[in-house]
């Protein structure tokens, strides 16, 4: 009989190999011209090309900060070494994605058990959105890898008694998370709040010292890019789309999700004024709208929540883009099995994750994961919801699902807690059923 340790290592290695094969197959099966027709990817390719060929962080001949910085910079290094090879950038993402699975395994082993950690890693390895994103020339795969790496480094900081080197390392990682996507600030805030206010078992002096070091290290990473943006674009910020996103979610035509048509763009200064001026104007217009239309603003929160937690079916519109049809028509034209494969695993992960956080009230660093989810929802309510935006919160949901390994968590909960959980899950189910009915045209 095999030693259990050796057996688990073989299972873990098999998961990594299978996960890599699945992702490579997804890359190879994607139509060759899909990147140029898909939303956002063409701009990332253009910026990467300009960086690799010495033209700076530029788009359409002008310096930009509209797209987040880190992914094009990393991809440009691959371009320089390989002669502008897009596939090799995607193969790098395969490595990052399966490594994310390894990090999730580490999170599970720290909190639960070896067997639970293997299941958690397997969930990520076979999670369809993680496989699909590996084939997309977008920042998400790098972003989530760094996000989960920061969570592992937080565990390291906690386990070692909030030592200064560990706090600095965590801060550097969080800085990279924010450079990958500015919304990574959510994780920074979650970490700082958790250490300072929730992790009260540790000495206060050690915790607050760690908070200051984490914050300082993250600023060391991010401030140089913000200074560049201030000097080149007159905007001291991580990017120049924050105000635009705020406007998309808060204007008379806002729907709760992405809608940036001619009417909304007409609220902004002309493009000739520059992206920084448009970003500032977007912030000002959105704030005025929220202040003057409080009821309409709050009324949209439910829709924004629903769009944020919609299923992953819309990812097929990125993988197999068709520009001359609506999203609903495009998804309706796809095989039903494809939609089920994208939707069902996601629905199970979120349902089990919510159940785990709700029913299991004590496991290591539970609060930091709940903070991520809460702040993510708040960010969507302030801007707008999009199914693609829930991707960084899936590892947290997997951790929550892992907590359900504890026995009798359902039976030991009082009836009122069970009923409330069923109500919460019913809300999610209602969101998903409405999405399915919309696609089906019912």
Coordinates of C-alpha atoms in Angstrom, one line a residue:
X1 CA 0.0 0.0 0.0
X2 CA 1.3 3.5 -0.9
X3 CA 2.4 5.8 1.8
X4 CA -0.4 8.5 2.1
X5 CA 2.1 11.3 1.7
X6 CA 3.5 9.8 -1.5
X7 CA 0.0 9.1 -2.8
X8 CA -1.1 12.7 -2.1
X9 CA 2.0 14.0 -3.9
X10 CA 1.2 11.9 -6.9
X11 CA -2.4 13.2 -7.0
X12 CA -1.1 16.7 -6.6
X13 CA 1.4 16.3 -9.5
X14 CA -1.3 14.7 -11.6
X15 CA -3.6 17.7 -11.0
X16 CA -0.9 20.1 -12.1
X17 CA -0.1 18.2 -15.3
X18 CA -3.8 17.8 -16.2
X19 CA -4.5 21.4 -15.5
X20 CA -1.6 22.5 -17.7
X21 CA -2.8 20.2 -20.5
X22 CA -6.3 21.6 -20.3
X23 CA -5.1 25.2 -20.5
X24 CA -2.7 24.5 -23.4
X25 CA -5.6 22.8 -25.3
X26 CA -7.8 25.8 -24.7
X27 CA -5.1 28.1 -26.1
X28 CA -4.7 25.9 -29.2
X29 CA -8.4 25.6 -29.9
X30 CA -9.1 29.3 -29.9
X31 CA -9.6 30.9 -33.3
X32 CA -6.4 32.6 -34.5
X33 CA -8.0 36.0 -35.0
X34 CA -10.1 36.0 -31.8
X35 CA -7.7 38.3 -29.8
X36 CA -8.1 41.1 -32.4
X37 CA -11.9 40.9 -32.2
X38 CA -12.4 40.4 -28.5
X39 CA -13.1 43.2 -26.0
X40 CA -9.9 44.8 -24.4
X41 CA -7.4 42.2 -25.7
X42 CA -6.4 44.2 -28.8
X43 CA -5.5 47.2 -26.7
X44 CA -3.4 45.0 -24.4
X45 CA -1.6 43.6 -27.4
X46 CA -0.9 47.0 -28.8
X47 CA 0.5 48.4 -25.6
X48 CA 2.6 45.3 -25.1
X49 CA 4.0 45.7 -28.7
X50 CA 4.8 49.4 -28.1
X51 CA 6.6 48.6 -24.8
X52 CA 8.6 45.8 -26.5
X53 CA 9.7 48.1 -29.3
X54 CA 10.7 51.1 -27.2
X55 CA 7.6 53.3 -27.8
X56 CA 6.6 53.4 -24.1
X57 CA 3.3 52.6 -22.5
X58 CA 1.4 53.9 -25.5
X59 CA -1.8 53.2 -27.5
X60 CA -2.6 54.7 -30.9
X61 CA 0.6 56.7 -30.9
X62 CA 0.0 58.4 -27.5
X63 CA 1.2 57.7 -24.0
X64 CA -1.6 56.1 -21.9
X65 CA -2.5 54.8 -18.5
X66 CA -6.0 53.7 -19.3
X67 CA -5.1 50.1 -19.0
X68 CA -3.4 48.8 -15.9
X69 CA 0.4 48.5 -16.1
X70 CA 1.8 45.2 -14.9
X71 CA 0.5 42.7 -17.4
X72 CA 1.6 44.6 -20.5
X73 CA 5.1 45.1 -18.9
X74 CA 5.4 41.4 -18.2
X75 CA 4.1 40.5 -21.6
X76 CA 6.5 42.9 -23.3
X77 CA 9.5 41.1 -21.8
X78 CA 8.2 37.9 -23.4
X79 CA 7.7 39.8 -26.7
X80 CA 11.3 41.0 -26.6
X81 CA 12.7 37.6 -25.9
X82 CA 10.6 35.7 -28.4
X83 CA 9.9 38.1 -31.3
X84 CA 6.4 39.3 -30.3
X85 CA 5.0 35.8 -29.6
X86 CA 1.5 36.0 -28.3
X87 CA 1.2 32.2 -27.7
X88 CA 4.2 32.2 -25.4
X89 CA 2.6 34.9 -23.3
X90 CA -0.4 32.7 -23.0
X91 CA 1.8 29.7 -22.1
X92 CA 3.3 31.8 -19.4
X93 CA -0.3 32.3 -18.1
X94 CA -0.7 28.5 -18.1
X95 CA 2.2 28.4 -15.6
X96 CA 0.7 31.2 -13.5
X97 CA -2.7 29.6 -13.5
X98 CA -1.6 26.2 -12.3
X99 CA 0.7 27.8 -9.8
X100 CA -2.4 29.6 -8.4
X101 CA -3.8 26.1 -7.9
X102 CA -0.7 25.2 -5.9
X103 CA -1.1 28.3 -3.8
X104 CA -4.7 27.5 -3.1
X105 CA -3.6 24.1 -2.0
X106 CA -1.3 25.8 0.4
X107 CA -4.1 27.9 1.8
X108 CA -6.2 24.8 2.3
X109 CA -3.5 22.8 4.0
X110 CA -2.8 25.7 6.4
X111 CA -6.5 25.9 7.4
X112 CA -7.9 22.4 7.0
X113 CA -6.2 19.1 6.0
X114 CA -4.2 17.6 3.2
X115 CA -7.2 15.9 1.6
X116 CA -9.3 19.1 1.7
X117 CA -6.3 21.1 0.3
X118 CA -6.1 18.6 -2.7
X119 CA -9.8 19.0 -3.4
X120 CA -9.5 22.8 -3.2
X121 CA -6.6 22.7 -5.7
X122 CA -8.6 20.4 -8.0
X123 CA -11.5 22.8 -7.9
X124 CA -9.3 25.6 -9.2
X125 CA -7.5 23.4 -11.7
X126 CA -10.8 22.3 -13.3
X127 CA -12.6 25.6 -12.8
X128 CA -13.7 26.5 -16.4
X129 CA -13.1 30.3 -16.0
X130 CA -9.6 29.7 -14.8
X131 CA -8.9 27.5 -17.9
X132 CA -10.5 30.0 -20.3
X133 CA -8.8 33.1 -18.8
X134 CA -5.4 31.3 -19.5
X135 CA -6.2 31.6 -23.2
X136 CA -7.1 35.3 -23.1
X137 CA -4.6 38.1 -23.5
X138 CA -5.9 39.9 -20.4
X139 CA -4.6 40.8 -17.0
X140 CA -6.8 38.5 -14.9
X141 CA -4.6 35.4 -14.7
X142 CA -1.6 37.4 -13.5
X143 CA -3.8 39.4 -11.2
X144 CA -5.4 36.4 -9.5
X145 CA -2.0 34.7 -9.2
X146 CA -0.6 37.7 -7.3
X147 CA -3.8 38.0 -5.3
X148 CA -3.5 34.5 -4.0
X149 CA 0.2 34.8 -3.5
X150 CA -0.4 37.8 -1.2
X151 CA -2.9 35.7 0.8
X152 CA -0.2 33.0 1.3
X153 CA 2.3 35.7 2.3
X154 CA -0.2 36.9 4.8
X155 CA -0.4 33.5 6.3
X156 CA 3.4 33.5 6.5
X157 CA 3.3 36.9 8.2
X158 CA 0.8 35.7 10.8
X159 CA 2.6 32.4 11.5
X160 CA 5.9 34.1 12.1
X161 CA 4.6 36.7 14.5
X162 CA 4.4 39.7 12.3
X163 CA 8.1 40.0 11.6
X164 CA 9.3 43.1 9.6
X165 CA 10.8 41.1 6.6
X166 CA 7.5 39.2 6.2
X167 CA 5.5 42.4 6.4
X168 CA 7.7 44.0 3.8
X169 CA 7.4 41.0 1.5
X170 CA 3.6 41.1 1.8
X171 CA 3.5 44.8 1.1
X172 CA 5.6 44.3 -2.1
X173 CA 3.2 41.6 -3.3
X174 CA 0.2 43.8 -2.6
X175 CA 1.8 46.6 -4.6
X176 CA 2.1 44.3 -7.5
X177 CA -1.5 43.2 -7.1
X178 CA -2.5 46.9 -7.5
X179 CA -0.3 47.4 -10.5
X180 CA -1.9 44.4 -12.1
X181 CA -5.3 45.9 -11.5
X182 CA -6.1 49.0 -9.5
X183 CA -9.0 47.2 -7.9
X184 CA -6.4 45.2 -6.1
X185 CA -6.6 48.0 -3.5
X186 CA -9.5 45.9 -2.1
X187 CA -7.1 43.3 -0.9
X188 CA -4.7 45.8 0.5
X189 CA -7.5 47.4 2.6
X190 CA -8.8 43.9 3.6
X191 CA -5.3 42.9 4.9
X192 CA -4.7 46.2 6.7
X193 CA -8.1 46.2 8.4
X194 CA -7.8 42.5 9.3
X195 CA -4.4 42.9 10.9
X196 CA -5.1 46.2 12.7
X197 CA -8.7 45.6 13.9
X198 CA -9.7 42.0 13.7
X199 CA -6.6 39.9 14.5
X200 CA -6.7 41.1 18.1
X201 CA -5.1 37.9 19.6
X202 CA -1.6 39.2 18.5
X203 CA 0.1 42.0 20.4
X204 CA -1.2 45.4 19.2
X205 CA 2.3 46.9 18.8
X206 CA 3.4 44.1 16.5
X207 CA 0.2 44.4 14.4
X208 CA 0.4 48.1 13.9
X209 CA 4.0 48.0 13.1
X210 CA 3.2 45.3 10.4
X211 CA 0.4 47.5 9.1
X212 CA 2.7 50.5 8.6
X213 CA 5.4 48.3 6.9
X214 CA 2.9 46.6 4.6
X215 CA 1.5 50.0 3.6
X216 CA 4.9 51.5 3.1
X217 CA 6.2 48.6 1.0
X218 CA 3.1 48.7 -1.2
X219 CA 3.6 52.4 -1.8
X220 CA 7.2 51.8 -2.8
X221 CA 6.0 49.6 -5.6
X222 CA 3.0 51.7 -6.8
X223 CA 4.1 55.3 -6.3
X224 CA 6.7 55.4 -9.1
X225 CA 4.1 54.4 -11.7
X226 CA 1.7 57.0 -10.2
X227 CA 4.4 59.7 -10.5
X228 CA 4.9 58.7 -14.2
X229 CA 1.2 59.1 -14.8
X230 CA 1.3 62.5 -13.1
X231 CA 4.3 63.7 -15.2
X232 CA 3.1 62.3 -18.5
X233 CA -0.7 62.5 -18.2
X234 CA -1.2 65.0 -15.3
X235 CA -3.0 62.3 -13.3
X236 CA -1.5 61.0 -10.0
X237 CA -3.3 57.6 -10.1
X238 CA -2.7 54.0 -10.9
X239 CA -4.7 54.3 -14.1
X240 CA -7.0 56.8 -15.9
X241 CA -10.2 54.7 -16.0
X242 CA -11.4 54.9 -12.4
X243 CA -13.5 58.0 -13.1
X244 CA -14.8 56.5 -16.3
X245 CA -15.9 53.3 -14.4
X246 CA -17.5 55.5 -11.8
X247 CA -19.4 57.3 -14.5
X248 CA -20.5 54.1 -16.2
X249 CA -22.3 53.0 -13.0
X250 CA -23.7 56.4 -12.1
X251 CA -25.4 58.4 -14.8
X252 CA -29.0 58.8 -16.1
X253 CA -28.5 55.9 -18.5
X254 CA -26.8 53.5 -16.0
X255 CA -28.1 49.9 -16.1
X256 CA -25.9 48.4 -13.3
X257 CA -23.4 46.9 -15.8
X258 CA -21.1 48.1 -18.5
X259 CA -22.8 50.6 -20.9
X260 CA -20.5 53.2 -22.4
X261 CA -22.4 54.2 -25.5
X262 CA -22.3 57.6 -27.4
X263 CA -24.8 59.1 -25.0
X264 CA -22.7 58.4 -21.9
X265 CA -19.5 59.4 -23.7
X266 CA -21.2 62.6 -24.6
X267 CA -21.2 63.6 -21.0
X268 CA -17.4 63.7 -21.1
X269 CA -15.0 66.3 -22.6
X270 CA -13.9 65.4 -26.2
X271 CA -11.1 62.9 -26.6
X272 CA -8.7 65.6 -27.7
X273 CA -8.7 66.9 -24.2
X274 CA -6.9 63.8 -23.1
X275 CA -7.7 60.7 -21.0
X276 CA -6.8 62.3 -17.7
X277 CA -9.2 65.2 -18.3
X278 CA -11.9 62.8 -19.2
X279 CA -11.2 60.6 -16.2
X280 CA -11.4 63.6 -13.8
X281 CA -14.6 64.8 -15.5
X282 CA -16.1 61.3 -15.1
X283 CA -15.4 61.3 -11.4
X284 CA -17.0 64.7 -11.0
X285 CA -20.1 63.9 -13.1
X286 CA -20.6 60.6 -11.3
X287 CA -20.3 62.2 -7.8
X288 CA -22.7 65.0 -8.7
X289 CA -25.2 62.3 -10.0
X290 CA -24.9 60.3 -6.8
X291 CA -25.4 63.3 -4.6
X292 CA -28.4 64.6 -6.6
X293 CA -30.0 61.2 -7.3
X294 CA -29.5 59.2 -4.1
X295 CA -32.6 57.0 -4.6
X296 CA -31.8 56.1 -8.2
X297 CA -28.2 55.4 -7.1
X298 CA -29.2 53.0 -4.3
X299 CA -31.9 51.4 -6.5
X300 CA -29.1 50.2 -8.9
X301 CA -27.2 48.4 -6.1
X302 CA -29.3 45.3 -6.5
X303 CA -28.6 45.1 -10.2
X304 CA -24.9 45.8 -9.7
X305 CA -24.8 42.9 -7.2
X306 CA -26.6 40.7 -9.6
X307 CA -24.3 41.5 -12.5
X308 CA -21.2 41.0 -10.4
X309 CA -22.3 37.5 -9.3
X310 CA -23.7 36.4 -12.7
X311 CA -22.3 33.2 -14.0
X312 CA -19.2 32.7 -16.2
X313 CA -21.2 32.1 -19.4
X314 CA -20.3 35.5 -20.8
X315 CA -16.6 34.4 -20.9
X316 CA -17.4 32.6 -24.1
X317 CA -18.0 36.0 -25.7
X318 CA -14.3 36.7 -25.0
X319 CA -13.0 33.4 -26.1
X320 CA -15.2 33.2 -29.3
X321 CA -16.0 36.9 -29.9
X322 CA -18.5 38.0 -32.5
X323 CA -19.0 41.8 -32.7
X324 CA -22.1 41.9 -34.9
X325 CA -24.5 40.4 -32.4
X326 CA -25.5 41.2 -28.8
X327 CA -24.1 39.2 -25.9
X328 CA -27.5 37.5 -25.4
X329 CA -27.8 36.4 -29.1
X330 CA -24.2 35.3 -29.1
X331 CA -24.6 33.1 -26.0
X332 CA -27.9 31.7 -27.3
X333 CA -26.1 30.5 -30.5
X334 CA -23.6 28.4 -28.5
X335 CA -24.1 24.8 -27.7
X336 CA -26.1 24.3 -24.4
X337 CA -23.3 22.1 -23.0
X338 CA -20.8 24.9 -23.3
X339 CA -23.0 27.2 -21.3
X340 CA -23.6 24.5 -18.6
X341 CA -19.9 23.8 -18.3
X342 CA -19.2 27.5 -17.7
X343 CA -22.1 28.1 -15.4
X344 CA -22.6 25.0 -13.2
X345 CA -19.2 24.8 -11.6
X346 CA -19.2 28.5 -10.7
X347 CA -22.7 28.2 -9.2
X348 CA -21.5 25.3 -7.0
X349 CA -18.3 27.1 -5.9
X350 CA -20.2 30.3 -4.9
X351 CA -23.0 28.4 -3.2
X352 CA -20.7 26.2 -1.2
X353 CA -18.3 29.1 -0.4
X354 CA -21.1 31.3 1.0
X355 CA -22.4 28.3 3.0
X356 CA -18.9 27.6 4.4
X357 CA -18.3 31.2 5.6
X358 CA -21.8 31.3 7.1
X359 CA -21.9 28.0 8.8
X360 CA -18.3 27.6 10.0
X361 CA -17.6 30.6 12.1
X362 CA -14.0 29.9 13.1
X363 CA -11.1 29.0 10.9
X364 CA -7.7 30.7 10.4
X365 CA -8.1 34.2 8.8
X366 CA -11.8 33.7 8.1
X367 CA -12.3 37.5 8.4
X368 CA -9.8 38.4 5.7
X369 CA -11.7 36.4 3.1
X370 CA -15.1 37.8 4.2
X371 CA -13.6 41.3 4.0
X372 CA -12.5 40.7 0.4
X373 CA -16.1 39.7 -0.6
X374 CA -17.7 42.6 1.2
X375 CA -15.3 45.2 -0.2
X376 CA -15.7 43.7 -3.7
X377 CA -19.5 44.1 -3.5
X378 CA -19.1 47.7 -2.3
X379 CA -16.7 48.5 -5.2
X380 CA -19.3 47.1 -7.7
X381 CA -22.0 49.2 -6.0
X382 CA -19.9 52.3 -6.4
X383 CA -19.1 51.6 -10.1
X384 CA -20.8 48.7 -11.9
X385 CA -21.1 44.9 -11.9
X386 CA -19.7 42.6 -14.5
X387 CA -19.4 38.8 -14.3
X388 CA -15.7 39.0 -15.2
X389 CA -15.1 41.1 -12.0
X390 CA -15.9 38.3 -9.6
X391 CA -12.9 36.2 -10.8
X392 CA -10.5 37.4 -8.0
X393 CA -13.0 36.4 -5.4
X394 CA -13.3 32.8 -6.5
X395 CA -10.3 31.6 -4.5
X396 CA -12.0 33.0 -1.4
X397 CA -15.1 31.1 -2.3
X398 CA -13.1 27.9 -2.6
X399 CA -11.6 28.5 0.9
X400 CA -15.1 29.0 2.2
X401 CA -16.3 25.8 0.5
X402 CA -13.3 24.0 2.1
X403 CA -14.5 24.9 5.5
X404 CA -17.5 22.6 5.1
X405 CA -15.3 19.6 5.7
X406 CA -16.0 20.0 9.3
X407 CA -18.7 17.5 10.5
X408 CA -22.2 18.5 11.5
X409 CA -22.0 22.1 10.5
X410 CA -25.5 22.0 9.2
X411 CA -27.1 20.0 12.0
X412 CA -25.4 22.1 14.7
X413 CA -26.7 25.3 13.3
X414 CA -29.9 26.7 14.8
X415 CA -33.0 26.6 12.6
X416 CA -33.1 30.4 12.1
X417 CA -29.5 30.3 10.7
X418 CA -30.4 27.5 8.3
X419 CA -33.4 29.5 7.1
X420 CA -31.4 32.6 6.6
X421 CA -28.7 30.7 4.7
X422 CA -31.4 29.2 2.4
X423 CA -32.7 32.7 1.8
X424 CA -29.3 34.0 0.8
X425 CA -28.7 31.0 -1.5
X426 CA -32.1 31.6 -2.9
X427 CA -31.1 35.2 -3.9
X428 CA -28.1 33.8 -5.8
X429 CA -30.3 31.2 -7.4
X430 CA -32.7 33.9 -8.5
X431 CA -29.9 35.9 -10.1
X432 CA -28.7 32.9 -12.0
X433 CA -32.2 31.8 -13.1
X434 CA -32.9 35.4 -14.3
X435 CA -29.7 35.3 -16.3
X436 CA -30.6 32.0 -17.9
X437 CA -34.1 33.1 -18.8
X438 CA -32.7 36.3 -20.3
X439 CA -30.3 34.4 -22.5
X440 CA -33.1 32.0 -23.5
X441 CA -35.3 34.9 -24.3
X442 CA -38.0 33.9 -21.9

